[in-house]
CSV table of C-alpha atoms and ligand atoms in Angstrom, one decimal:
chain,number,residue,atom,x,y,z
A,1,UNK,CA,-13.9,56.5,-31.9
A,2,UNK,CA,-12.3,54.9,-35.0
A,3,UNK,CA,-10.9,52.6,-32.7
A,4,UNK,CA,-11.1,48.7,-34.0
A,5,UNK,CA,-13.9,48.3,-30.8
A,6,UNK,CA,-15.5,50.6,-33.1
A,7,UNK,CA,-18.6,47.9,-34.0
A,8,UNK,CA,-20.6,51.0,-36.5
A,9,UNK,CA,-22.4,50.1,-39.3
A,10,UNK,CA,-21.9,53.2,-41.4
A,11,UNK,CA,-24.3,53.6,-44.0
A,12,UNK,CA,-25.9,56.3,-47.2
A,13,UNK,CA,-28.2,55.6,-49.8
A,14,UNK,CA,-28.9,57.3,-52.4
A,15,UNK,CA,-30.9,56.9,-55.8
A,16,UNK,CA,-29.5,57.6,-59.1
A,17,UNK,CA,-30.7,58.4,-62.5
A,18,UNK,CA,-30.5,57.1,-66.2
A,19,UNK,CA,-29.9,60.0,-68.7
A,20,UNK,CA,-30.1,59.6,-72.8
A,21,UNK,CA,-27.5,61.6,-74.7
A,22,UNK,CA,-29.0,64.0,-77.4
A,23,UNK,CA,-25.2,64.2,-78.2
A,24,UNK,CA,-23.9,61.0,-78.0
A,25,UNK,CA,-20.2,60.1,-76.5
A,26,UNK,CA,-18.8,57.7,-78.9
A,27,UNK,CA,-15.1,57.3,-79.1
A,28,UNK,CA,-12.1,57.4,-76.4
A,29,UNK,CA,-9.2,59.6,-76.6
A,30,UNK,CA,-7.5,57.8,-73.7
A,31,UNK,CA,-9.3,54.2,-72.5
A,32,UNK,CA,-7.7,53.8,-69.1
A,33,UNK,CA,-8.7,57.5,-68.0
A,34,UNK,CA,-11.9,57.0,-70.1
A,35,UNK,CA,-11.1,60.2,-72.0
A,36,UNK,CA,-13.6,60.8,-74.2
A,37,UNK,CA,-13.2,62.3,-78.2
A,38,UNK,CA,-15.9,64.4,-78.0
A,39,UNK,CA,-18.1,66.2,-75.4
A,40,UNK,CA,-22.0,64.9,-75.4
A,41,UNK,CA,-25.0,66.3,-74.0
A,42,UNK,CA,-27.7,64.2,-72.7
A,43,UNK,CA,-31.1,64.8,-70.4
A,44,UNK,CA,-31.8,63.4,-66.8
A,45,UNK,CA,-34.7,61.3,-67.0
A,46,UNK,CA,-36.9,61.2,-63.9
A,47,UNK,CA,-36.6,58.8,-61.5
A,48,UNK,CA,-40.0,58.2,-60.9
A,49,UNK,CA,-39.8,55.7,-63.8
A,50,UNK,CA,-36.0,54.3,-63.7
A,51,UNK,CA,-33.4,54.3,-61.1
A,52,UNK,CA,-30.8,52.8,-59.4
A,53,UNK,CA,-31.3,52.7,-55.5
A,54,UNK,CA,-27.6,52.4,-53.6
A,55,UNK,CA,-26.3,51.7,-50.0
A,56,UNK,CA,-22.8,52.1,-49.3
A,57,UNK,CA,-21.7,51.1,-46.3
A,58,UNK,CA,-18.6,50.4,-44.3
A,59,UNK,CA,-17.4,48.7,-41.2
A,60,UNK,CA,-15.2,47.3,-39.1
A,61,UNK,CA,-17.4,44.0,-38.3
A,62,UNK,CA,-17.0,43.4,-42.0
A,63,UNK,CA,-14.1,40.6,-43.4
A,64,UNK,CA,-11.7,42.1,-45.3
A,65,UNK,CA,-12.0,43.1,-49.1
A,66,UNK,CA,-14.7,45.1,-50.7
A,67,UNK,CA,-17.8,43.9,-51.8
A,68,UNK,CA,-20.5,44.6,-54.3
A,69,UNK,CA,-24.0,42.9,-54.6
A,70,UNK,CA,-25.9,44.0,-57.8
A,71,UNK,CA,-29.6,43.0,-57.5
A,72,UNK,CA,-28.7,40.5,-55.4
A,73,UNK,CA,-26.3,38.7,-57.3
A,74,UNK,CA,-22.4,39.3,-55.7
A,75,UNK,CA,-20.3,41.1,-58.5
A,76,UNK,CA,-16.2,40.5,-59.1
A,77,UNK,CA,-15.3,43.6,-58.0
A,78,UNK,CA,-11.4,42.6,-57.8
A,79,UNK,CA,-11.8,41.9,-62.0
A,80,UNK,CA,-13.4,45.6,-62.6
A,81,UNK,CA,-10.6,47.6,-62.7
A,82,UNK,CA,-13.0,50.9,-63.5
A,83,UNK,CA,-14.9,50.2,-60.4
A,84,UNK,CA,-11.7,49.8,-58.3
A,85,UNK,CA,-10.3,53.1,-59.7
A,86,UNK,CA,-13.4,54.6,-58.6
A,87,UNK,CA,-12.8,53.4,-55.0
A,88,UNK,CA,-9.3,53.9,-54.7
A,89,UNK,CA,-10.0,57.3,-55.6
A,90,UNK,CA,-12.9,58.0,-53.1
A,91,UNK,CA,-11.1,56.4,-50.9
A,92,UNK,CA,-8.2,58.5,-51.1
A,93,UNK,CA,-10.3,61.8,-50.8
A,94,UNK,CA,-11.5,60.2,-47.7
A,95,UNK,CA,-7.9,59.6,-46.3
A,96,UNK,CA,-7.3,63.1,-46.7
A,97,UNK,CA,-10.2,64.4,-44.9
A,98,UNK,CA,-9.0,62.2,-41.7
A,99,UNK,CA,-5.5,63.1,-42.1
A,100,UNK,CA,-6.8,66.8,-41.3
A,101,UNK,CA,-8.8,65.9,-38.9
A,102,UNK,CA,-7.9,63.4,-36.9
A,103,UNK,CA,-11.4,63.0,-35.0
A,104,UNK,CA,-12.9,61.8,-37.8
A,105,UNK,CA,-13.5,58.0,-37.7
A,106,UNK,CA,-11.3,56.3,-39.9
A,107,UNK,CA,-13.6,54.8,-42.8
A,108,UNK,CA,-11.2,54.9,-45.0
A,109,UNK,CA,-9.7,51.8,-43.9
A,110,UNK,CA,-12.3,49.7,-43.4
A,111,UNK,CA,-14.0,47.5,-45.8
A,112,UNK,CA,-16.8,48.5,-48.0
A,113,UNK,CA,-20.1,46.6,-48.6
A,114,UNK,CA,-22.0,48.1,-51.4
A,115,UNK,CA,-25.4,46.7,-52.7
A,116,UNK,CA,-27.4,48.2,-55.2
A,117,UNK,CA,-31.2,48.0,-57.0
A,118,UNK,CA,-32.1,48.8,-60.0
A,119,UNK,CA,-36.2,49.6,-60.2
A,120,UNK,CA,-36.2,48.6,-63.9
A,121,UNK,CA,-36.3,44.8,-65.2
A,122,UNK,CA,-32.6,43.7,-66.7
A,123,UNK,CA,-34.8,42.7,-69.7
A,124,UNK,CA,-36.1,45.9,-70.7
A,125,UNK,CA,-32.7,46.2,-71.7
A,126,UNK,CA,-31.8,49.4,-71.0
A,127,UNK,CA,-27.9,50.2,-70.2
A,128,UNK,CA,-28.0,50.9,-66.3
A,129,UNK,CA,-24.3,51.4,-66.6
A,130,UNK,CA,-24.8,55.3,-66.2
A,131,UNK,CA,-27.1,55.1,-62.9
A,132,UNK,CA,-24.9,52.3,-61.7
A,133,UNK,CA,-21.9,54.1,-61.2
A,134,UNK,CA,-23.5,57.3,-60.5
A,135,UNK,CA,-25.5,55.5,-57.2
A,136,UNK,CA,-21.8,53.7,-56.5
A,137,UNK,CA,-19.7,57.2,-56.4
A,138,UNK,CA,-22.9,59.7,-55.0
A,139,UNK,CA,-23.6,57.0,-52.0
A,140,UNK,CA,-20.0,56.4,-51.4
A,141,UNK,CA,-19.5,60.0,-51.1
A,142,UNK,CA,-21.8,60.8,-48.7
A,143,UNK,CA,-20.9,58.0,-46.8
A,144,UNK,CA,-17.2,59.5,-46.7
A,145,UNK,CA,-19.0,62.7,-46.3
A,146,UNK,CA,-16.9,64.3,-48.9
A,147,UNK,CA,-17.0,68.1,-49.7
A,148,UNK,CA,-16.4,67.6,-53.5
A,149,UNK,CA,-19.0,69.1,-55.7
A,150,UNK,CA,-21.4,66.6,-58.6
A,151,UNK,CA,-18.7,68.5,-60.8
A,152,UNK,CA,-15.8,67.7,-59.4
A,153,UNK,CA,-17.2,63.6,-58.7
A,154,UNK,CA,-17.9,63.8,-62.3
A,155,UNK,CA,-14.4,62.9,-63.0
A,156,UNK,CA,-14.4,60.0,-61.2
A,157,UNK,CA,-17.5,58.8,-62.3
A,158,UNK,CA,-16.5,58.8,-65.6
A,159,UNK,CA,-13.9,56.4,-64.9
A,160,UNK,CA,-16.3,53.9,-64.4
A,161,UNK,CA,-18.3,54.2,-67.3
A,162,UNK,CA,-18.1,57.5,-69.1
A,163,UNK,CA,-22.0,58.0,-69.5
A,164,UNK,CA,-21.8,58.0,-66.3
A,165,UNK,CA,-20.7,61.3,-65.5
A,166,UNK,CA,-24.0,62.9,-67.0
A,167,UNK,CA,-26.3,60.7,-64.4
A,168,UNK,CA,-24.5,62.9,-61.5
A,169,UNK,CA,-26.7,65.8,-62.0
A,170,UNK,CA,-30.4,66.7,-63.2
A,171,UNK,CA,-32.1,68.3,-66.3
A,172,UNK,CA,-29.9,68.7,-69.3
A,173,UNK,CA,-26.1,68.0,-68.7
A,174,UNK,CA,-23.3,68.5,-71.0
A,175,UNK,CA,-19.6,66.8,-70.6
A,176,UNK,CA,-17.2,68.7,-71.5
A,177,UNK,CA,-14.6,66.7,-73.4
A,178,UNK,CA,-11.7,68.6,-72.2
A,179,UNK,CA,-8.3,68.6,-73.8
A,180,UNK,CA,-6.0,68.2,-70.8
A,181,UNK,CA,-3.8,64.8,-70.9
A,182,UNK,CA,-4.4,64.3,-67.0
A,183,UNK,CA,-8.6,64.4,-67.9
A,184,UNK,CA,-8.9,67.5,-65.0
A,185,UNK,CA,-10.7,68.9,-67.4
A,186,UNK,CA,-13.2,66.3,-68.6
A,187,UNK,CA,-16.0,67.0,-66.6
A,188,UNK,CA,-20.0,67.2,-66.5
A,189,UNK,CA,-21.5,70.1,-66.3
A,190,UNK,CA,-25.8,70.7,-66.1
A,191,UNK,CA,-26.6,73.5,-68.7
A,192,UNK,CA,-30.1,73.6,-67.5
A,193,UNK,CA,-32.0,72.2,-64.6
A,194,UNK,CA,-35.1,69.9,-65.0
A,195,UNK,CA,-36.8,72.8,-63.8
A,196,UNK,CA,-36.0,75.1,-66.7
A,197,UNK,CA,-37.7,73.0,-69.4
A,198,UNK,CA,-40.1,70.5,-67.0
A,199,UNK,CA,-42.2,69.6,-70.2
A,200,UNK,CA,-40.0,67.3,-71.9
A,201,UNK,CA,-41.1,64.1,-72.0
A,202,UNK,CA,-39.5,60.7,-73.0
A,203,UNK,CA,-40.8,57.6,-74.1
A,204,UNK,CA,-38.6,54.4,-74.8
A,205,UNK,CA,-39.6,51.6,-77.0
A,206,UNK,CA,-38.4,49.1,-76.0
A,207,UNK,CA,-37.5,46.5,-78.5
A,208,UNK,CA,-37.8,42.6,-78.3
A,209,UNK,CA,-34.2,42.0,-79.3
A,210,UNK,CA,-32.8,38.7,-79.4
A,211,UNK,CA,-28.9,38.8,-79.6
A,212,UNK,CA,-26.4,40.7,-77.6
A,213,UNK,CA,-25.3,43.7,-78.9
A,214,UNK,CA,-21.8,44.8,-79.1
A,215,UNK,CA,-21.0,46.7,-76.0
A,216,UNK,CA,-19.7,50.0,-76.2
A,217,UNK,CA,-16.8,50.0,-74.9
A,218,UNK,CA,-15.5,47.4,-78.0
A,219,UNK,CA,-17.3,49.4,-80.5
A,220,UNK,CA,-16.5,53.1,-79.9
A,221,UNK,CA,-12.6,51.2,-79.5
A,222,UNK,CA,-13.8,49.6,-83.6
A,223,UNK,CA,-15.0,53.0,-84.7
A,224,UNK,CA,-12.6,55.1,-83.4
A,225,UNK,CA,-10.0,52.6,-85.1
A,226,UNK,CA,-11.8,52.1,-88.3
A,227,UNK,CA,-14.9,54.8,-89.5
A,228,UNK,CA,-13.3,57.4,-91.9
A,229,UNK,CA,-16.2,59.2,-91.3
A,230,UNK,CA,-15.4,59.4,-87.3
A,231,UNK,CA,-12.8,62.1,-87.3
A,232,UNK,CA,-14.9,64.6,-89.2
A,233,UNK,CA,-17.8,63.7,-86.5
A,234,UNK,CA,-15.6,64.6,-83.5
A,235,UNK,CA,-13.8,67.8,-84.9
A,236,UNK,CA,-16.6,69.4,-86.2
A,237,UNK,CA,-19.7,68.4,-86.7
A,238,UNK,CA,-20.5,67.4,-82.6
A,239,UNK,CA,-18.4,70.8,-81.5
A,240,UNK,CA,-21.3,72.3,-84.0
A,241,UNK,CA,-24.2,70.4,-82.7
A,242,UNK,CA,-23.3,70.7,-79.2
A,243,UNK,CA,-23.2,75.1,-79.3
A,244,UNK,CA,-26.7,74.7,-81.8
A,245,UNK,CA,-28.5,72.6,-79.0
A,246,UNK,CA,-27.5,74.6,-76.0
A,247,UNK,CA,-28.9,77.1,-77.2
A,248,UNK,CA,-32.0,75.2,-78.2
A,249,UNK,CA,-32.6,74.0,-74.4
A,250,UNK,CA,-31.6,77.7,-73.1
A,251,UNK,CA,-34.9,79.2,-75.5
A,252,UNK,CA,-36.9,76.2,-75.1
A,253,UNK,CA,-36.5,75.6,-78.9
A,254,UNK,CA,-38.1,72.1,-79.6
A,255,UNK,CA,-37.8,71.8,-83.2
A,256,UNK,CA,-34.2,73.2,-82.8
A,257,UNK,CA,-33.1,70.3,-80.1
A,258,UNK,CA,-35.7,67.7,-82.2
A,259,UNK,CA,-33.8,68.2,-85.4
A,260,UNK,CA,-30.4,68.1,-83.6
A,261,UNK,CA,-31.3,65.4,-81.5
A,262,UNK,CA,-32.4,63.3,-84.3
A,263,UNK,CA,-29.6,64.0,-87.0
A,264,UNK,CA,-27.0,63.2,-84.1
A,265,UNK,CA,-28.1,59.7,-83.4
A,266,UNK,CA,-28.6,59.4,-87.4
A,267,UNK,CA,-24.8,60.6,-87.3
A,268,UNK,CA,-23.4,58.4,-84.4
A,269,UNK,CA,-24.6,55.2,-85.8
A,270,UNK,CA,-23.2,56.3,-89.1
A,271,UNK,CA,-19.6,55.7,-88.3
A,272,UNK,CA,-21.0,52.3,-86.4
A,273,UNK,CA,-22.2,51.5,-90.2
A,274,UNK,CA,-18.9,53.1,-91.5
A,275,UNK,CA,-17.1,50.6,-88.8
A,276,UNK,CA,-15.0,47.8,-90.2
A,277,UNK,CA,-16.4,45.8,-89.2
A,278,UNK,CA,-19.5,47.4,-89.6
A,279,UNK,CA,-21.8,47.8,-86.0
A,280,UNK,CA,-25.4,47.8,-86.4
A,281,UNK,CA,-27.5,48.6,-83.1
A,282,UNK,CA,-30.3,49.8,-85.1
A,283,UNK,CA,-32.8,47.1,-86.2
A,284,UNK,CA,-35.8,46.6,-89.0
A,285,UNK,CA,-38.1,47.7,-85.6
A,286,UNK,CA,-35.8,51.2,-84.9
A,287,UNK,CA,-35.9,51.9,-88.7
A,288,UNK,CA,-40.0,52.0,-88.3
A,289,UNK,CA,-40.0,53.6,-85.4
A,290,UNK,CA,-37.6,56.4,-87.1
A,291,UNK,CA,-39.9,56.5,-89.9
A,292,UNK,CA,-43.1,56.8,-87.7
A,293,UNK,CA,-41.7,60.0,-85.6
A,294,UNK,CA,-41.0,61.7,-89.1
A,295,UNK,CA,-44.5,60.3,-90.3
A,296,UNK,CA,-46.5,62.1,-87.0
A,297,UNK,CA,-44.0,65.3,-87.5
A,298,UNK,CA,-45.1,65.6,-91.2
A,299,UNK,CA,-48.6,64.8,-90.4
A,300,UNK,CA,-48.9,67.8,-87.4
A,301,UNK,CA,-47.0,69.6,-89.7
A,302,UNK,CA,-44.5,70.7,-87.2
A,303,UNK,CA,-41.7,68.9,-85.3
A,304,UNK,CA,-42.8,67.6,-82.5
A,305,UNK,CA,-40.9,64.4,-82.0
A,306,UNK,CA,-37.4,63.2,-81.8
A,307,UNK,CA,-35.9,60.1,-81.8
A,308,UNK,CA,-32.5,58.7,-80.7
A,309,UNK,CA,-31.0,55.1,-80.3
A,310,UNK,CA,-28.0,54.4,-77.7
A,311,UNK,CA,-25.9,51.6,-78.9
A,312,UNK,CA,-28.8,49.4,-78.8
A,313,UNK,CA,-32.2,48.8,-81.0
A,314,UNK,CA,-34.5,50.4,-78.1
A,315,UNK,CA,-36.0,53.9,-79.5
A,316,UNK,CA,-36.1,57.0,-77.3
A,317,UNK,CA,-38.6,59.6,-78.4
A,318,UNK,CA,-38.4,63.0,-76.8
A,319,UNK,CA,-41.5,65.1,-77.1
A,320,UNK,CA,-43.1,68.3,-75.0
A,321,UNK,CA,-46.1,67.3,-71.8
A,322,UNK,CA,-48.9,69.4,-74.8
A,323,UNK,CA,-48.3,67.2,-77.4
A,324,UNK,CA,-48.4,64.1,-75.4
A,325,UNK,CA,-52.0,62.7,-77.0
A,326,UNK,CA,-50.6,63.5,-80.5
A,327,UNK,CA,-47.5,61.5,-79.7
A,328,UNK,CA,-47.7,59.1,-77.0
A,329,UNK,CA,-51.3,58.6,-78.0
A,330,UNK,CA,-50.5,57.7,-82.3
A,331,UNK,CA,-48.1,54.9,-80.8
A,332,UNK,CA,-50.5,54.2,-78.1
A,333,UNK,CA,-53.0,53.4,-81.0
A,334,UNK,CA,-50.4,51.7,-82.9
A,335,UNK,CA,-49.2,49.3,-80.3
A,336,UNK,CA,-52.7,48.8,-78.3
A,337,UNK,CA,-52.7,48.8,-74.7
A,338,UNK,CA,-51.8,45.4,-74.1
A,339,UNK,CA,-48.4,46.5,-75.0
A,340,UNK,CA,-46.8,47.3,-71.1
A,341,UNK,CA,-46.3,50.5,-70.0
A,342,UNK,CA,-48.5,53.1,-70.7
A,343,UNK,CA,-49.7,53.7,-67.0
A,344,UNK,CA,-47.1,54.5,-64.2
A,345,UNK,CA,-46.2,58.4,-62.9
A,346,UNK,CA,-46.0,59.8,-66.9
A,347,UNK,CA,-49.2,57.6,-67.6
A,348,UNK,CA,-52.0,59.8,-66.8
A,349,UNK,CA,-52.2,62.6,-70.1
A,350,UNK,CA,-52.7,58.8,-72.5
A,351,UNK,CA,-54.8,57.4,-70.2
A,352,UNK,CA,-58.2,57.7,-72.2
A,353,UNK,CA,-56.6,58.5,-75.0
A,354,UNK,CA,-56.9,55.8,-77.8
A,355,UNK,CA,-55.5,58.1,-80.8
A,356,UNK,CA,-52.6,60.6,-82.2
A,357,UNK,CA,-53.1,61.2,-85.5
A,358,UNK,CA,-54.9,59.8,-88.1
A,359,UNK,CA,-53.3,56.3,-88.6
A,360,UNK,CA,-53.8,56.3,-92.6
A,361,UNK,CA,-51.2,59.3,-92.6
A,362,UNK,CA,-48.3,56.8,-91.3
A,363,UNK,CA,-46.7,54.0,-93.2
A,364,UNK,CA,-48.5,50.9,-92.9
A,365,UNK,CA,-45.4,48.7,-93.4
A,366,UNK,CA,-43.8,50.7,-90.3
A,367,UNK,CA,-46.6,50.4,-88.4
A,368,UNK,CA,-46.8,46.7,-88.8
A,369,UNK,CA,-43.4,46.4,-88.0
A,370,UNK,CA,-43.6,48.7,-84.7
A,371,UNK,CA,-46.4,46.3,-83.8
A,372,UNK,CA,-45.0,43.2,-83.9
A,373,UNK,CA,-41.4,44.3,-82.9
A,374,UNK,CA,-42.3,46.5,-79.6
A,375,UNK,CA,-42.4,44.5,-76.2
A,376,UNK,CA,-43.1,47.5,-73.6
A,377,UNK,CA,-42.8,50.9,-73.8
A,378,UNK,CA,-41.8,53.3,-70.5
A,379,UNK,CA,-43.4,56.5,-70.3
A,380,UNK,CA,-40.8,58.9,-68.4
A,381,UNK,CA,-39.6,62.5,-68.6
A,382,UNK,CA,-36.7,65.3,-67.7
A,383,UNK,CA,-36.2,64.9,-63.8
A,384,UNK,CA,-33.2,65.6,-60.8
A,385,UNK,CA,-30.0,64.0,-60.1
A,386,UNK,CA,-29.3,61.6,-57.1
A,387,UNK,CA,-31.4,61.7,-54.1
A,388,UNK,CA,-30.8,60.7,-50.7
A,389,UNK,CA,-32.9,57.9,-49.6
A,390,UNK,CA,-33.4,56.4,-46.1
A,391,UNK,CA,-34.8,53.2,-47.9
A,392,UNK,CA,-31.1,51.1,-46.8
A,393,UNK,CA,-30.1,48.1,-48.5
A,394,UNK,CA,-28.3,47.3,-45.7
A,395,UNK,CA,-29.4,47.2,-42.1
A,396,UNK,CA,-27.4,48.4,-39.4
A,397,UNK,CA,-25.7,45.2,-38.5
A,398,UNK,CA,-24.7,45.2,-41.6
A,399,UNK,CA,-27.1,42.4,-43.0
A,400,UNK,CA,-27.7,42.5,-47.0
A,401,UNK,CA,-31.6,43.3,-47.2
A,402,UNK,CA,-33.2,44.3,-50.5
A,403,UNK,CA,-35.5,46.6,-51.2
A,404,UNK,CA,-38.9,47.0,-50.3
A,405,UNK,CA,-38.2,44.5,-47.0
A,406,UNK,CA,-36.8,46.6,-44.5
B,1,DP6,C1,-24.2,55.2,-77.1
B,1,DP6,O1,-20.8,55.2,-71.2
B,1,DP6,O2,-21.5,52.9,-71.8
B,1,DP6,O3,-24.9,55.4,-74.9
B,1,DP6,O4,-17.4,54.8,-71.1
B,1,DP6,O5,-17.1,52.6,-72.3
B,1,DP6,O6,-18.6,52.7,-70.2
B,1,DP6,P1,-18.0,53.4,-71.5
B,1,DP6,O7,-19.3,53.7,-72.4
B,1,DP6,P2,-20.8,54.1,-72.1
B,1,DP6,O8,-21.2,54.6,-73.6
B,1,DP6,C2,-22.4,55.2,-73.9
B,1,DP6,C3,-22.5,55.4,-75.3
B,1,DP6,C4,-23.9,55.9,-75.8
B,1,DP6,C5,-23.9,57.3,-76.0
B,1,DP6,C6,-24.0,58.2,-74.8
B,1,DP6,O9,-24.6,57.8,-73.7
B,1,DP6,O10,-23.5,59.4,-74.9
């Protein structure tokens, strides 16, 4: 085969995770090798709840030039120049694997067609950046049928969007910074599998925003430029934070990770404050939803919920399956259940539940706030890295078909 009678659809699918940094990446030490300033640590969320679902495919019935289709609308691949390093480099990987052994059908040179889903609304406004690129490289790879490890895709991942590299793998995953010029060594890594700490839960609320925020490739580029406060933050508190918190996850320590979690976001969108100009992500609704998780911790008496905000306004609260009524069910009771969300795969332990803790023990100017400025939540938790799906977004002529309509 691999002659140019060679009609084949090649095809592989997989699905692809979001993950939430409890260390958050902020700040590039190199932008074209997307080289990050400090090493983060985030945690897979389950797929059950949010993924993104990719075919790559390749043929020789296809025109020339690689394409990309992102929930149905075509994307400009040619202006990305992230997603084309991540091709040229797959690609390249493949080359060699046919240059050894010349039976292999010659994919390499022929055209991609890429389509991808996400199973979450765009308005939820979640970043899907991380899952996109994770679906892209994981499908492409197994349709080149590369040997490479999650590890070693990791690097190339992270050339497409650096939180990226984290969505490779499941449970709690760490990437390493590095120090090497060449990035080699700025990989991700999974401390702990889903399996080692299955409790954890996560809920996002998910915040009616109105404006744009500023994305993060600008701000980190601001901060890193600007916030005096920055340096210290990458040199030693994170190095700090990131040895205190894999330890946590290693003994199952959930105030440990809470309090880290918690004071890392506080510290992260710090320096966005201490950014001239200053960045705010955080809104009047995030400030009440910070001070409603220390509210329900003072009020059990015991840490038993974190919070954490990307660069964004949405609130991600991290919390163990045996304290899900005492959490999930005080903002359950706070937000009513008209609010959208609470059912789905993480639904059933708030089902009947119509209270956490005693609502006179929280601040009633948060709570108001909360109310008014929540539009869904998203009950979710820890869960695996890509899947293999036979769910194709393309058939095997080659047609475009989406999801759910094969
Ligand atoms: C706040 O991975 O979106 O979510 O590498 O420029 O694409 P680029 O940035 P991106 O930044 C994510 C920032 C964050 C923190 C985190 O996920 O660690």
């Amino acid at each position: 085969m691999a002659d140019s009678r060679d009609k084949t659809v090649y095809r592989a699918t997989t699905t692809a995770p979001v993950n939430i940094a409890v260390i958050k990446y902020w700040g590039k030490r190199d932008a074209t090798l997307n080289l990050p300033t400090n090493s983060s640590l985030s945690v897979t969320l389950s797929q059950r709840s949010l993924r993104t679902l990719t075919t790559a495919s390749c043929s020789a019935v296809y025109p020339t030039g690689d394409t990309l289709t992102l929930n149905g609308k075509p994307q400009d691949i040619q202006s990305s120049k992230r997603t084309l390093a991540c091709l040229s480099q797959l690609r390249s990987l493949r080359q060699g694997l046919e240059s050894a052994d010349p039976s292999l059908p010659k994919l390499s040179t022929l055209p991609l067609r890429i389509v991808s889903e996400n199973n979450f609304p765009t308005a939820a406004g979640l970043a899907s950046s991380a899952a996109g690129f994770a679906a892209l490289i994981r499908a492409i790879a197994d349709l080149y049928q590369l040997p490479q490890s999650p590890r070693d895709l990791s690097r190339i991942a992270r050339q497409g969007s650096g939180s990226a590299c984290r969505s490779l793998m499941g449970g709690y995953v760490a990437w390493r910074a590095g120090t090497l010029a060449d990035g080699s060594d700025s990989i991700a890594e999974e401390i702990a599998p889903a399996s080692h700490w299955p409790e954890m839960r996560a809920m996002i609320l998910v915040v009616s925003a109105e404006k744009k925020d500023v994305p993060s490739t600008e701000g980190m580029q601001t901060t890193v430029a600007t916030s005096s406060l920055f340096a210290t933050r990458a040199q030693s508190v994170v190095p700090e934070r990131m040895a205190a918190i894999e330890t946590a996850i290693r003994n199952r320590d959930f105030p440990a990770f809470a309090e880290i979690t918690m004071r890392d976001s506080n510290s992260f969108h710090a320096t966005c404050l201490d950014s001239w100009p200053p960045i705010f992500y955080m809104n009047d609704v995030s400030r009440a939803a910070i001070r409603l998780v220390h509210d329900v911790n003072r009020a059990v008496g015991k840490t038993v919920c974190a919070y954490t905000f990307d660069a964004g306004p949405n609130a991600v609260v991290y919390y163990l399956d045996e304290v899900s009524e005492l959490v999930a069910g005080t903002f359950k009771a706070i937000l009513g259940e008209r609010t959208e969300g609470w059912d789905g795969p993480f639904g059933e332990p708030v089902k009947d539940v119509t209270k956490g803790v005693e609502l006179d023990k929280l601040d009633s100017r948060a709570v108001d706030v909360l109310k008014n400025g929540i539009s869904r939540v998203i009950l979710t938790g820890v869960g695996e890295g890509p899947i293999k799906s036979d769910e194709h977004l393309v058939n095997e002529k080659g047609d475009i078909i989406s999801a759910g309509s094969a």
